[in-house]
Amino acid sequence: MTDVNRIKKVRTRAQLIVCAWVFNALFPAQELRDCGKDPESSGLSVKLHDEAVLTHWKAVIKGPKGTPYEGGSFAVDIHLPDDYPFVPPKMKFETKVWHPNISSESGAICLDILKNEWSPALTVRTALISLQALMSAPEPDDPQDAVVADMYKKDKAQFEGTAKFWTETYATETSGDEQVK
């Protein structure tokens, strides 16, 4: 290989590294702006968890109307991995939630697009909207929390009462959860 070809190869590799750095620096910032669009109608608000780290976010999802979560504000911790958007963001609820697809202990979420159904065409905003939809329509046959799923299947009225109680206890302004502003 000639010196000219070596220089071209090194320059091309350096350009790829710079392009990857620019992409990783700008892409999260653009997505963060997109998530902030129309918070009143979407019921979503998102901010950086730490101003120095573009890949660690905090979101708040408003509880969907007509559900036991209505009136609640649910904090979600979001980490964008280095290979995002080719792999899904890591999300978990910080606010305690009584829901079959959300761990009542850890806040872990069972949602297909946060696992094997993720596509680089999806965004954090679409994932958060999917979480809102999941809160409206639980999937008890694919649970994260088997105890909650069992209650949902066997005694829906008790489930709804417990979910509403948890919302009032953990997800309202008077419960002490920090809101994203």
Backbone as a printed PyTorch tensor [residue, N CA C, xyz], in Angstrom:
tensor([[[  0.8480,  -1.1720,   0.0000],
         [  0.0000,   0.0000,   0.0000],
         [  0.8960,   1.2380,   0.0000]],

        [[  0.5730,   2.1780,  -0.8340],
         [  1.3810,   3.3920,  -0.9260],
         [  1.0460,   4.3280,   0.2280]],

        [[  1.9520,   5.2880,   0.4250],
         [  1.7180,   6.2730,   1.4880],
         [  0.4330,   7.0570,   1.2470]],

        [[  0.1470,   7.3680,  -0.0110],
         [ -1.0670,   8.1180,  -0.3460],
         [ -2.3050,   7.3050,   0.0440]],

        [[ -2.2990,   6.0090,  -0.2670],
         [ -3.4450,   5.1560,   0.0920],
         [ -3.5920,   5.0260,   1.6040]],

        [[ -2.4390,   4.9220,   2.3120],
         [ -2.4940,   4.8570,   3.7720],
         [ -3.1000,   6.1360,   4.3540]],

        [[ -2.6880,   7.2680,   3.8220],
         [ -3.2110,   8.5550,   4.2850],
         [ -4.7160,   8.6320,   4.0200]],

        [[ -5.1430,   8.1980,   2.8380],
         [ -6.5700,   8.2130,   2.5020],
         [ -7.3550,   7.3110,   3.4620]],

        [[ -6.7750,   6.1290,   3.7590],
         [ -7.4500,   5.1900,   4.6500],
         [ -7.5640,   5.7700,   6.0640]],

        [[ -6.4860,   6.3800,   6.5580],
         [ -6.5020,   6.9950,   7.8820],
         [ -7.4850,   8.1570,   7.8990]],

        [[ -7.4650,   8.9810,   6.8290],
         [ -8.3720,  10.1210,   6.7680],
         [ -9.8230,   9.6540,   6.7370]],

        [[-10.1200,   8.6000,   5.9940],
         [-11.4760,   8.0670,   5.9210],
         [-11.9130,   7.5470,   7.2910]],

        [[-11.0430,   6.8250,   7.9780],
         [-11.3610,   6.3230,   9.3100],
         [-11.6010,   7.4860,  10.2680]],

        [[-10.7750,   8.5220,  10.1740],
         [-10.9450,   9.6970,  11.0320],
         [-12.2660,  10.4010,  10.7270]],

        [[-12.6170,  10.4700,   9.4560],
         [-13.8920,  11.0930,   9.0920],
         [-15.0630,  10.3040,   9.6740]],

        [[-14.9790,   8.9860,   9.6370],
         [-16.0370,   8.1640,  10.2150],
         [-16.1540,   8.3900,  11.7200]],

        [[-15.0200,   8.4920,  12.3830],
         [-15.0340,   8.7360,  13.8250],
         [-15.6570,  10.0990,  14.1230]],

        [[-15.2760,  11.1130,  13.3600],
         [-15.8440,  12.4480,  13.5580],
         [-17.3380,  12.4350,  13.2690]],

        [[-17.7530,  11.7630,  12.1900],
         [-19.1800,  11.6800,  11.8600],
         [-19.9550,  10.9790,  12.9750]],

        [[-19.4110,   9.8940,  13.5060],
         [-20.0740,   9.1810,  14.5960],
         [-20.1610,  10.0760,  15.8310]],

        [[-19.1060,  10.8260,  16.1270],
         [-19.1190,  11.7180,  17.2820],
         [-20.1800,  12.8020,  17.1050]],

        [[-20.2280,  13.4190,  15.9270],
         [-21.2140,  14.4690,  15.6560],
         [-22.6280,  13.8930,  15.7580]],

        [[-22.8420,  12.7140,  15.1760],
         [-24.1550,  12.0790,  15.2260],
         [-24.5630,  11.8310,  16.6740]],

        [[-23.6590,  11.2570,  17.4660],
         [-23.9760,  10.9410,  18.8660],
         [-24.1700,  12.2000,  19.7040]],

        [[-23.5530,  13.3060,  19.3070],
         [-23.7200,  14.5470,  20.0480],
         [-24.9970,  15.2800,  19.6470]],

        [[-25.3390,  15.2600,  18.3720],
         [-26.4810,  16.0430,  17.8860],
         [-27.7930,  15.2790,  17.9010]],

        [[-27.7600,  13.9910,  17.6210],
         [-28.9920,  13.2160,  17.5100],
         [-29.8100,  13.2470,  18.7930]],

        [[-29.2110,  12.9910,  19.9700],
         [-30.0070,  13.0700,  21.1990],
         [-30.5930,  14.4680,  21.4330]],

        [[-29.8410,  15.5090,  21.0860],
         [-30.3370,  16.8720,  21.2910],
         [-31.5690,  17.1280,  20.4240]],

        [[-31.5410,  16.6680,  19.1810],
         [-32.6950,  16.8310,  18.2950],
         [-33.8920,  16.0310,  18.8270]],

        [[-33.6550,  14.8150,  19.2610],
         [-34.7480,  13.9980,  19.8090],
         [-35.3180,  14.6220,  21.0690]],

        [[-34.4720,  15.1900,  21.8950],
         [-34.9400,  15.8430,  23.1130],
         [-35.8760,  16.9960,  22.7570]],

        [[-35.5150,  17.7800,  21.7410],
         [-36.3940,  18.8710,  21.2810],
         [-37.7170,  18.3110,  20.7690]],

        [[-37.6630,  17.2210,  20.0010],
         [-38.8850,  16.6100,  19.4670],
         [-39.7980,  16.1160,  20.5880]],

        [[-39.2110,  15.5680,  21.6410],
         [-40.0100,  15.0770,  22.7690],
         [-40.7210,  16.2110,  23.4880]],

        [[-40.1500,  17.4060,  23.4110],
         [-40.7310,  18.5420,  24.1010],
         [-41.8570,  19.2240,  23.3510]],

        [[-42.1420,  18.7600,  22.1350],
         [-43.1980,  19.3790,  21.3410],
         [-44.5670,  19.0690,  21.9370]],

        [[-45.3690,  20.0940,  22.1010],
         [-46.7690,  19.9700,  22.4780],
         [-46.9980,  19.1430,  23.7450]],

        [[-46.3780,  19.5280,  24.8720],
         [-46.5220,  18.7330,  26.1030],
         [-47.9520,  18.6990,  26.6460]],

        [[-48.7170,  19.7500,  26.3990],
         [-50.0870,  19.7790,  26.9240],
         [-50.9590,  18.6950,  26.3010]],

        [[-50.9110,  18.5670,  24.9870],
         [-51.7740,  17.5690,  24.3460],
         [-51.1770,  16.1660,  24.3800]],

        [[-49.8430,  16.0650,  24.3880],
         [-49.2260,  14.7330,  24.3830],
         [-49.1780,  14.1250,  25.7850]],

        [[-49.1620,  14.9650,  26.8150],
         [-49.0320,  14.4430,  28.1710],
         [-47.6230,  13.9910,  28.4910]],

        [[-46.6480,  14.4460,  27.7030],
         [-45.2500,  14.0650,  27.8930],
         [-44.4020,  15.3040,  28.1450]],

        [[-43.4620,  15.1960,  29.0530],
         [-42.4310,  16.2160,  29.1840],
         [-41.1170,  15.4920,  29.4360]],

        [[-40.0570,  16.0430,  28.8590],
         [-38.7510,  15.3880,  28.9240],
         [-37.6790,  16.4470,  29.1460]],

        [[-36.7020,  16.1120,  29.9550],
         [-35.5460,  16.9870,  30.1490],
         [-34.3120,  16.1170,  30.3490]],

        [[-33.1540,  16.7600,  30.2730],
         [-31.9170,  16.0640,  30.5860],
         [-31.8750,  15.7890,  32.0820]],

        [[-31.4180,  14.6110,  32.4430],
         [-31.2460,  14.2760,  33.8590],
         [-30.0980,  15.0940,  34.4200]],

        [[-29.0580,  15.2520,  33.6030],
         [-27.8620,  16.0100,  33.9660],
         [-27.4540,  16.7850,  32.7170]],

        [[-27.3270,  18.0840,  32.8240],
         [-27.0170,  18.9380,  31.6610],
         [-25.7320,  18.5150,  30.9520]],

        [[-24.8300,  17.8550,  31.6450],
         [-23.5520,  17.4700,  31.0440],
         [-23.6190,  16.1470,  30.2800]],

        [[-24.7440,  15.4170,  30.4120],
         [-24.8450,  14.0960,  29.7940],
         [-26.0750,  14.0670,  28.8850]],

        [[-25.8400,  14.0840,  27.5730],
         [-26.9460,  14.1090,  26.6170],
         [-27.6890,  12.7840,  26.5040]],

        [[-27.1740,  11.7360,  27.1050],
         [-27.7810,  10.4170,  26.9280],
         [-28.5490,   9.9240,  28.1610]],

        [[-28.7140,  10.7700,  29.1590],
         [-29.4850,  10.3940,  30.3520],
         [-30.6040,  11.4200,  30.5250]],

        [[-31.8380,  10.9520,  30.3460],
         [-33.0010,  11.8340,  30.3650],
         [-33.9560,  11.4340,  31.4740]],

        [[-34.8460,  12.3620,  31.7660],
         [-35.9530,  12.0820,  32.6760],
         [-37.2230,  12.5660,  31.9900]],

        [[-38.2150,  11.6860,  31.9460],
         [-39.4980,  12.0380,  31.3450],
         [-40.5800,  11.9550,  32.4050]],

        [[-41.6620,  12.6720,  32.1620],
         [-42.8600,  12.5250,  32.9720],
         [-44.0160,  12.2670,  32.0140]],

        [[-44.7390,  11.1960,  32.2960],
         [-45.9170,  10.8200,  31.5150],
         [-47.1410,  11.1150,  32.3670]],

        [[-48.0660,  11.8510,  31.7960],
         [-49.3400,  12.0860,  32.4820],
         [-50.1850,  10.8280,  32.3510]],

        [[-50.8550,  10.4520,  33.4350],
         [-51.7240,   9.2810,  33.4010],
         [-52.8530,   9.4770,  32.3980]],

        [[-53.0990,   8.4790,  31.5400],
         [-54.1480,   8.6070,  30.5240],
         [-55.5390,   8.7800,  31.1380]],

        [[-56.3430,   9.5940,  30.4870],
         [-57.7200,   9.8250,  30.9460],
         [-58.5170,   8.5360,  30.8680]],

        [[-59.4440,   8.3880,  31.8010],
         [-60.3100,   7.2150,  31.8190],
         [-59.6410,   5.9560,  32.3400]],

        [[-58.4760,   6.1110,  32.9630],
         [-57.7580,   4.9660,  33.5430],
         [-57.5430,   5.2410,  35.0290]],

        [[-57.1450,   4.2380,  35.7950],
         [-56.8320,   4.4790,  37.2100],
         [-55.6140,   5.3940,  37.4010]],

        [[-54.8920,   5.6590,  36.3160],
         [-53.6800,   6.4810,  36.3730],
         [-53.9680,   7.9580,  36.0920]],

        [[-55.2160,   8.2660,  35.7490],
         [-55.6030,   9.6410,  35.4490],
         [-55.3060,  10.5380,  36.6460]],

        [[-54.7230,  11.7010,  36.3570],
         [-54.3720,  12.6430,  37.4170],
         [-52.9740,  12.4360,  37.9670]],

        [[-52.3230,  11.3540,  37.5640],
         [-50.9660,  11.0830,  38.0380],
         [-49.9120,  11.5650,  37.0630]],

        [[-48.7380,  11.7950,  37.5760],
         [-47.5530,  12.1270,  36.7850],
         [-46.4900,  11.0960,  37.1210]],

        [[-46.0560,  10.3650,  36.1000],
         [-45.1770,   9.2190,  36.2990],
         [-43.8020,   9.4930,  35.7120]],

        [[-42.7810,   9.5140,  36.5800],
         [-41.4100,   9.7740,  36.1440],
         [-40.8060,   8.5100,  35.5380]],

        [[-40.1200,   8.6940,  34.4140],
         [-39.4530,   7.5980,  33.7110],
         [-37.9900,   7.9750,  33.5130]],

        [[-37.0930,   7.0930,  33.9230],
         [-35.6590,   7.2760,  33.7350],
         [-35.2830,   6.6870,  32.3720]],

        [[-34.5460,   7.4520,  31.5740],
         [-34.1960,   7.0300,  30.2170],
         [-32.6890,   7.1340,  30.0170]],

        [[-32.0860,   6.0460,  29.5410],
         [-30.6700,   6.0330,  29.1590],
         [-30.5800,   5.6560,  27.6910]],

        [[-29.8720,   6.4610,  26.9220],
         [-29.6300,   6.1340,  25.5150],
         [-28.2790,   5.4440,  25.4240]],

        [[-28.2590,   4.1590,  25.0220],
         [-26.9800,   3.4500,  24.9110],
         [-26.1130,   4.0410,  23.7970]],

        [[-24.8350,   3.7130,  23.8220],
         [-23.9000,   4.2290,  22.8120],
         [-24.3340,   3.8760,  21.3980]],

        [[-24.9640,   2.7310,  21.2130],
         [-25.3550,   2.3120,  19.8680],
         [-26.8060,   2.6590,  19.5310]],

        [[-27.4090,   3.5620,  20.3220],
         [-28.7310,   4.0890,  19.9930],
         [-28.5980,   4.9250,  18.7150]],

        [[-29.4670,   4.8740,  17.7730],
         [-30.8160,   4.3300,  17.7360],
         [-30.9100,   2.8940,  17.2100]],

        [[-29.7850,   2.2030,  17.1220],
         [-29.8180,   0.8380,  16.5940],
         [-30.2530,  -0.1740,  17.6480]],

        [[-30.2170,   0.2390,  18.8900],
         [-30.7670,  -0.5550,  19.9900],
         [-31.7210,   0.3560,  20.7650]],

        [[-32.6820,  -0.2210,  21.4780],
         [-33.6700,   0.6170,  22.1590],
         [-33.0920,   1.3750,  23.3520]],

        [[-33.7370,   2.4750,  23.7090],
         [-33.3340,   3.1550,  24.9380],
         [-33.6640,   2.2790,  26.1390]],

        [[-32.9400,   2.4540,  27.2050],
         [-33.2240,   1.7500,  28.4590],
         [-34.1590,   2.6550,  29.2630]],

        [[-35.3440,   2.1410,  29.5730],
         [-36.3330,   2.9240,  30.3140],
         [-36.8360,   2.1500,  31.5110]],

        [[-37.1050,   2.8770,  32.5920],
         [-37.7770,   2.2810,  33.7410],
         [-38.5200,   3.3870,  34.4810]],

        [[-39.6180,   3.0030,  35.0840],
         [-40.3970,   3.9560,  35.8660],
         [-39.6920,   4.2330,  37.1790]],

        [[-39.5640,   5.5030,  37.5250],
         [-39.0630,   5.8870,  38.8460],
         [-40.2300,   5.9860,  39.8270]],

        [[-41.3990,   6.3360,  39.3050],
         [-42.6000,   6.4210,  40.1230],
         [-43.1920,   5.0240,  40.2590]],

        [[-43.6150,   4.6710,  41.4540],
         [-44.2470,   3.3670,  41.6520],
         [-45.5760,   3.3280,  40.9020]],

        [[-45.7990,   2.2140,  40.1820],
         [-47.0010,   2.0480,  39.3640],
         [-47.5550,   0.6450,  39.6000]],

        [[-48.8640,   0.5290,  39.7850],
         [-49.5230,  -0.7750,  39.9020],
         [-50.0600,  -1.1200,  38.5290]],

        [[-49.3040,  -1.9330,  37.7890],
         [-49.6380,  -2.2500,  36.3980],
         [-49.0220,  -3.6050,  36.0530]],

        [[-49.7420,  -4.4490,  35.3120],
         [-49.2150,  -5.7890,  34.9940],
         [-47.9030,  -5.7900,  34.2130]],

        [[-47.6560,  -4.7540,  33.4220],
         [-46.4790,  -4.7380,  32.5640],
         [-45.3470,  -3.8710,  33.0960]],

        [[-45.4900,  -3.4310,  34.3540],
         [-44.4760,  -2.6030,  35.0040],
         [-44.2100,  -3.2090,  36.3820]],

        [[-42.9540,  -3.4620,  36.6860],
         [-42.6150,  -4.0540,  37.9800],
         [-42.9720,  -3.0880,  39.1090]],

        [[-43.7610,  -3.5760,  40.0510],
         [-44.1230,  -2.7470,  41.2060],
         [-42.9290,  -2.5540,  42.1320]],

        [[-41.8990,  -3.3660,  41.9630],
         [-40.6950,  -3.2770,  42.7940],
         [-39.6250,  -2.3850,  42.1760]],

        [[-39.2750,  -2.6520,  40.9020],
         [-38.1200,  -1.9870,  40.2910],
         [-38.4760,  -0.9490,  39.2380]],

        [[-39.7120,  -0.9480,  38.7430],
         [-40.0810,  -0.0290,  37.6660],
         [-39.7370,  -0.5450,  36.2820]],

        [[-39.1960,  -1.7690,  36.2010],
         [-38.8640,  -2.3620,  34.9010],
         [-40.1350,  -2.4800,  34.0560]],

        [[-39.9640,  -2.3410,  32.7500],
         [-41.1000,  -2.2870,  31.8250],
         [-41.0520,  -3.4590,  30.8620]],

        [[-42.1910,  -4.1070,  30.6700],
         [-42.3150,  -5.1550,  29.6660],
         [-43.0900,  -4.5650,  28.4890]],

        [[-42.3680,  -4.1600,  27.4730],
         [-42.9450,  -3.5670,  26.2710],
         [-42.0950,  -4.0070,  25.0900]],

        [[-42.7210,  -4.6290,  24.1040],
         [-41.9770,  -5.2340,  23.0000],
         [-41.0460,  -4.2720,  22.2720]],

        [[-41.4470,  -3.0030,  22.0860],
         [-40.5690,  -2.0970,  21.3430],
         [-39.3470,  -1.6600,  22.1480]],

        [[-39.3540,  -1.9340,  23.4470],
         [-38.1570,  -1.6510,  24.2420],
         [-37.2450,  -2.8690,  24.3090]],

        [[-37.6230,  -3.8950,  23.5760],
         [-36.8170,  -5.1170,  23.5420],
         [-36.6240,  -5.5600,  22.0960]],

        [[-37.2630,  -6.6560,  21.7180],
         [-37.0000,  -7.2950,  20.4180],
         [-37.6970,  -6.6370,  19.2330]],

        [[-38.6770,  -5.7590,  19.4540],
         [-39.3820,  -5.1240,  18.3400],
         [-38.8930,  -3.7060,  18.0540]],

        [[-37.7770,  -3.3270,  18.6160],
         [-37.2260,  -1.9920,  18.3890],
         [-36.7400,  -1.8620,  16.9520]],

        [[-36.8730,  -0.6800,  16.4040],
         [-36.3750,  -0.3560,  15.0680],
         [-35.6960,   1.0060,  15.1430]],

        [[-34.6170,   1.2160,  14.4020],
         [-33.9750,   2.5360,  14.3930],
         [-34.9070,   3.6510,  13.8990]],

        [[-36.0010,   3.2860,  13.2510],
         [-36.9670,   4.2910,  12.7990],
         [-37.7940,   4.8320,  13.9630]],

        [[-37.8060,   4.1230,  15.0960],
         [-38.5450,   4.5750,  16.2740],
         [-37.7170,   5.6080,  17.0400]],

        [[-38.3930,   6.3480,  17.8990],
         [-37.7260,   7.3870,  18.6900],
         [-38.1180,   7.2470,  20.1600]],

        [[-37.4660,   8.0080,  20.9950],
         [-37.8260,   8.0300,  22.4130],
         [-39.2740,   8.5040,  22.5510]],

        [[-39.6490,   9.4990,  21.7590],
         [-41.0290,  10.0020,  21.8210],
         [-42.0300,   8.8910,  21.5050]],

        [[-41.7820,   8.0920,  20.4590],
         [-42.7150,   7.0170,  20.1260],
         [-42.7350,   5.9610,  21.2380]],

        [[-41.5920,   5.7250,  21.8670],
         [-41.5530,   4.7710,  22.9830],
         [-42.3690,   5.2940,  24.1640]],

        [[-42.2740,   6.5850,  24.4520],
         [-43.0440,   7.1640,  25.5550],
         [-44.5480,   7.1460,  25.2540]],

        [[-44.9030,   7.4160,  24.0150],
         [-46.3160,   7.3450,  23.6210],
         [-46.8080,   5.9020,  23.7420]],

        [[-45.9550,   4.9510,  23.4060],
         [-46.3140,   3.5340,  23.5680],
         [-46.4950,   3.1790,  25.0380]],

        [[-45.6900,   3.7720,  25.9210],
         [-45.8710,   3.5480,  27.3590],
         [-47.2230,   4.0870,  27.8270]],

        [[-47.6010,   5.2620,  27.3230],
         [-48.9220,   5.8190,  27.6490],
         [-50.0160,   4.8650,  27.1840]],

        [[-49.8810,   4.3500,  25.9710],
         [-50.8820,   3.4210,  25.4380],
         [-50.9370,   2.1510,  26.2840]],

        [[-49.7910,   1.6690,  26.7260],
         [-49.7370,   0.4860,  27.5780],
         [-50.4570,   0.7340,  28.9060]],

        [[-50.3480,   1.9470,  29.4120],
         [-51.0480,   2.2780,  30.6560],
         [-52.5650,   2.2470,  30.4380]],

        [[-53.0000,   2.5590,  29.2410],
         [-54.4320,   2.5230,  28.9170],
         [-54.9270,   1.1130,  28.6360]],

        [[-54.0560,   0.2740,  28.1210],
         [-54.4570,  -1.0760,  27.7110],
         [-53.4160,  -2.0930,  28.1710]],

        [[-53.4580,  -2.4790,  29.4410],
         [-52.4890,  -3.4560,  29.9450],
         [-52.5440,  -4.7820,  29.1700]],

        [[-51.4240,  -5.4820,  29.1690],
         [-51.2930,  -6.7910,  28.5270],
         [-51.0050,  -7.8300,  29.6210]],

        [[-52.0180,  -8.2900,  30.3410],
         [-51.7650,  -9.1890,  31.4770],
         [-51.2470, -10.5700,  31.0740]],

        [[-51.3510, -10.9310,  29.7970],
         [-50.8390, -12.2280,  29.3550],
         [-49.3350, -12.1910,  29.0680]],

        [[-48.7330, -10.9970,  29.1180],
         [-47.2980, -10.8350,  28.9410],
         [-46.7950,  -9.9140,  30.0600]],

        [[-46.9020, -10.3750,  31.3210],
         [-46.6660,  -9.4720,  32.4440],
         [-45.1990,  -9.2760,  32.8080]],

        [[-44.9440,  -8.1570,  33.4420],
         [-43.6730,  -7.9100,  34.1070],
         [-43.8480,  -8.2440,  35.5930]],

        [[-45.0740,  -8.0420,  36.0820],
         [-45.3950,  -8.2860,  37.4900],
         [-46.5580,  -9.2880,  37.5420]],

        [[-46.2510, -10.5360,  37.8480],
         [-47.2500, -11.6100,  37.8170],
         [-48.3560, -11.4150,  38.8500]],

        [[-48.0460, -10.8680,  40.0030],
         [-49.0560, -10.6450,  41.0460],
         [-50.0960,  -9.6450,  40.5530]],

        [[-49.6360,  -8.5580,  39.9590],
         [-50.5490,  -7.5340,  39.4340],
         [-51.3670,  -8.1100,  38.2790]],

        [[-50.7310,  -8.8570,  37.4040],
         [-51.4350,  -9.4590,  36.2660],
         [-52.5180, -10.4230,  36.7410]],

        [[-52.2030, -11.1950,  37.7660],
         [-53.1800, -12.1360,  38.3150],
         [-54.3940, -11.3880,  38.8760]],

        [[-54.1340, -10.3030,  39.5990],
         [-55.2330,  -9.5000,  40.1300],
         [-56.0610,  -8.9000,  38.9940]],

        [[-55.3880,  -8.4160,  37.9640],
         [-56.0860,  -7.8200,  36.8170],
         [-57.0400,  -8.8330,  36.1790]],

        [[-56.5660, -10.0710,  36.0410],
         [-57.3770, -11.1120,  35.4000],
         [-58.5170, -11.5920,  36.2910]],

        [[-58.2680, -11.7220,  37.5920],
         [-59.2420, -12.3430,  38.4950],
         [-60.2130, -11.3490,  39.1390]],

        [[-59.7630, -10.1190,  39.3730],
         [-60.6100,  -9.1370,  40.0500],
         [-60.2410,  -7.7420,  39.5540]],

        [[-60.7870,  -7.3870,  38.3930],
         [-60.4280,  -6.1180,  37.7560],
         [-60.7950,  -4.9210,  38.6270]],

        [[-61.9020,  -4.9960,  39.3580],
         [-62.2970,  -3.8780,  40.2280],
         [-61.2520,  -3.6530,  41.3260]],

        [[-60.7430,  -4.7320,  41.9060],
         [-59.7040,  -4.6040,  42.9240],
         [-58.4200,  -4.0460,  42.2980]],

        [[-58.0860,  -4.5340,  41.1030],
         [-56.9180,  -4.0130,  40.3960],
         [-57.0450,  -2.5050,  40.1980]],

        [[-58.1970,  -2.0660,  39.6730],
         [-58.3900,  -0.6390,  39.3930],
         [-58.3420,   0.1880,  40.6770]],

        [[-58.9020,  -0.3310,  41.7570],
         [-58.8410,   0.3720,  43.0390],
         [-57.4100,   0.5090,  43.5460]],

        [[-56.6490,  -0.5730,  43.4260],
         [-55.2520,  -0.5470,  43.8760],
         [-54.4240,   0.3870,  42.9980]],

        [[-54.6320,   0.3170,  41.6760],
         [-53.8920,   1.1880,  40.7550],
         [-54.2090,   2.6590,  41.0420]],

        [[-55.4590,   2.9620,  41.2910],
         [-55.8660,   4.3400,  41.6110],
         [-55.2420,   4.7810,  42.9390]],

        [[-55.2580,   3.8990,  43.9320],
         [-54.6410,   4.2170,  45.2210],
         [-53.1440,   4.5070,  45.0430]],

        [[-52.4460,   3.6630,  44.2780],
         [-51.0190,   3.8750,  44.0360],
         [-50.7910,   5.1890,  43.2950]],

        [[-51.6630,   5.4960,  42.3420],
         [-51.5280,   6.7550,  41.6130],
         [-51.6510,   7.9280,  42.5830]],

        [[-52.6650,   7.9000,  43.4250],
         [-52.8740,   8.9810,  44.4010],
         [-51.7400,   9.0550,  45.4130]],

        [[-51.1820,   7.9060,  45.7720],
         [-50.1310,   7.8510,  46.7830],
         [-48.7620,   8.2500,  46.2330]],

        [[-48.4390,   7.7820,  45.0350],
         [-47.0770,   7.9540,  44.5190],
         [-46.9350,   8.8900,  43.3240]],

        [[-48.0240,   9.2240,  42.6390],
         [-47.8750,   9.9170,  41.3540],
         [-48.6020,  11.2580,  41.2800]],

        [[-48.8850,  11.8600,  42.4110],
         [-49.5050,  13.1740,  42.3840],
         [-48.5470,  14.1920,  42.9780]],

        [[-48.8070,  15.4500,  42.7140],
         [-47.9140,  16.5080,  43.2070],
         [-47.7800,  16.4580,  44.7230]],

        [[-48.8320,  16.0700,  45.3950],
         [-48.7680,  16.0160,  46.8620],
         [-48.0070,  14.7860,  47.3620]],

        [[-47.7290,  13.8270,  46.4510],
         [-47.0050,  12.6300,  46.8800],
         [-45.4990,  12.8570,  46.9410]],

        [[-45.0340,  14.0080,  46.4100],
         [-43.6230,  14.3440,  46.5110],
         [-42.7690,  13.9690,  45.3150]],

        [[-43.3430,  13.3300,  44.2910],
         [-42.5540,  13.0130,  43.1060],
         [-42.1580,  14.3050,  42.3940]],

        [[-40.9100,  14.3760,  41.9590],
         [-40.4210,  15.5380,  41.2390],
         [-41.0370,  15.5720,  39.8440]],

        [[-41.4440,  16.7330,  39.4100],
         [-42.0200,  16.9060,  38.0810],
         [-40.9590,  17.4660,  37.1370]],

        [[-41.0600,  17.1110,  35.8730],
         [-40.1650,  17.6710,  34.8530],
         [-40.7610,  19.0050,  34.4250]],

        [[-39.9720,  20.0240,  34.4560],
         [-40.4570,  21.3440,  34.0410],
         [-39.7000,  21.8030,  32.8350]]])
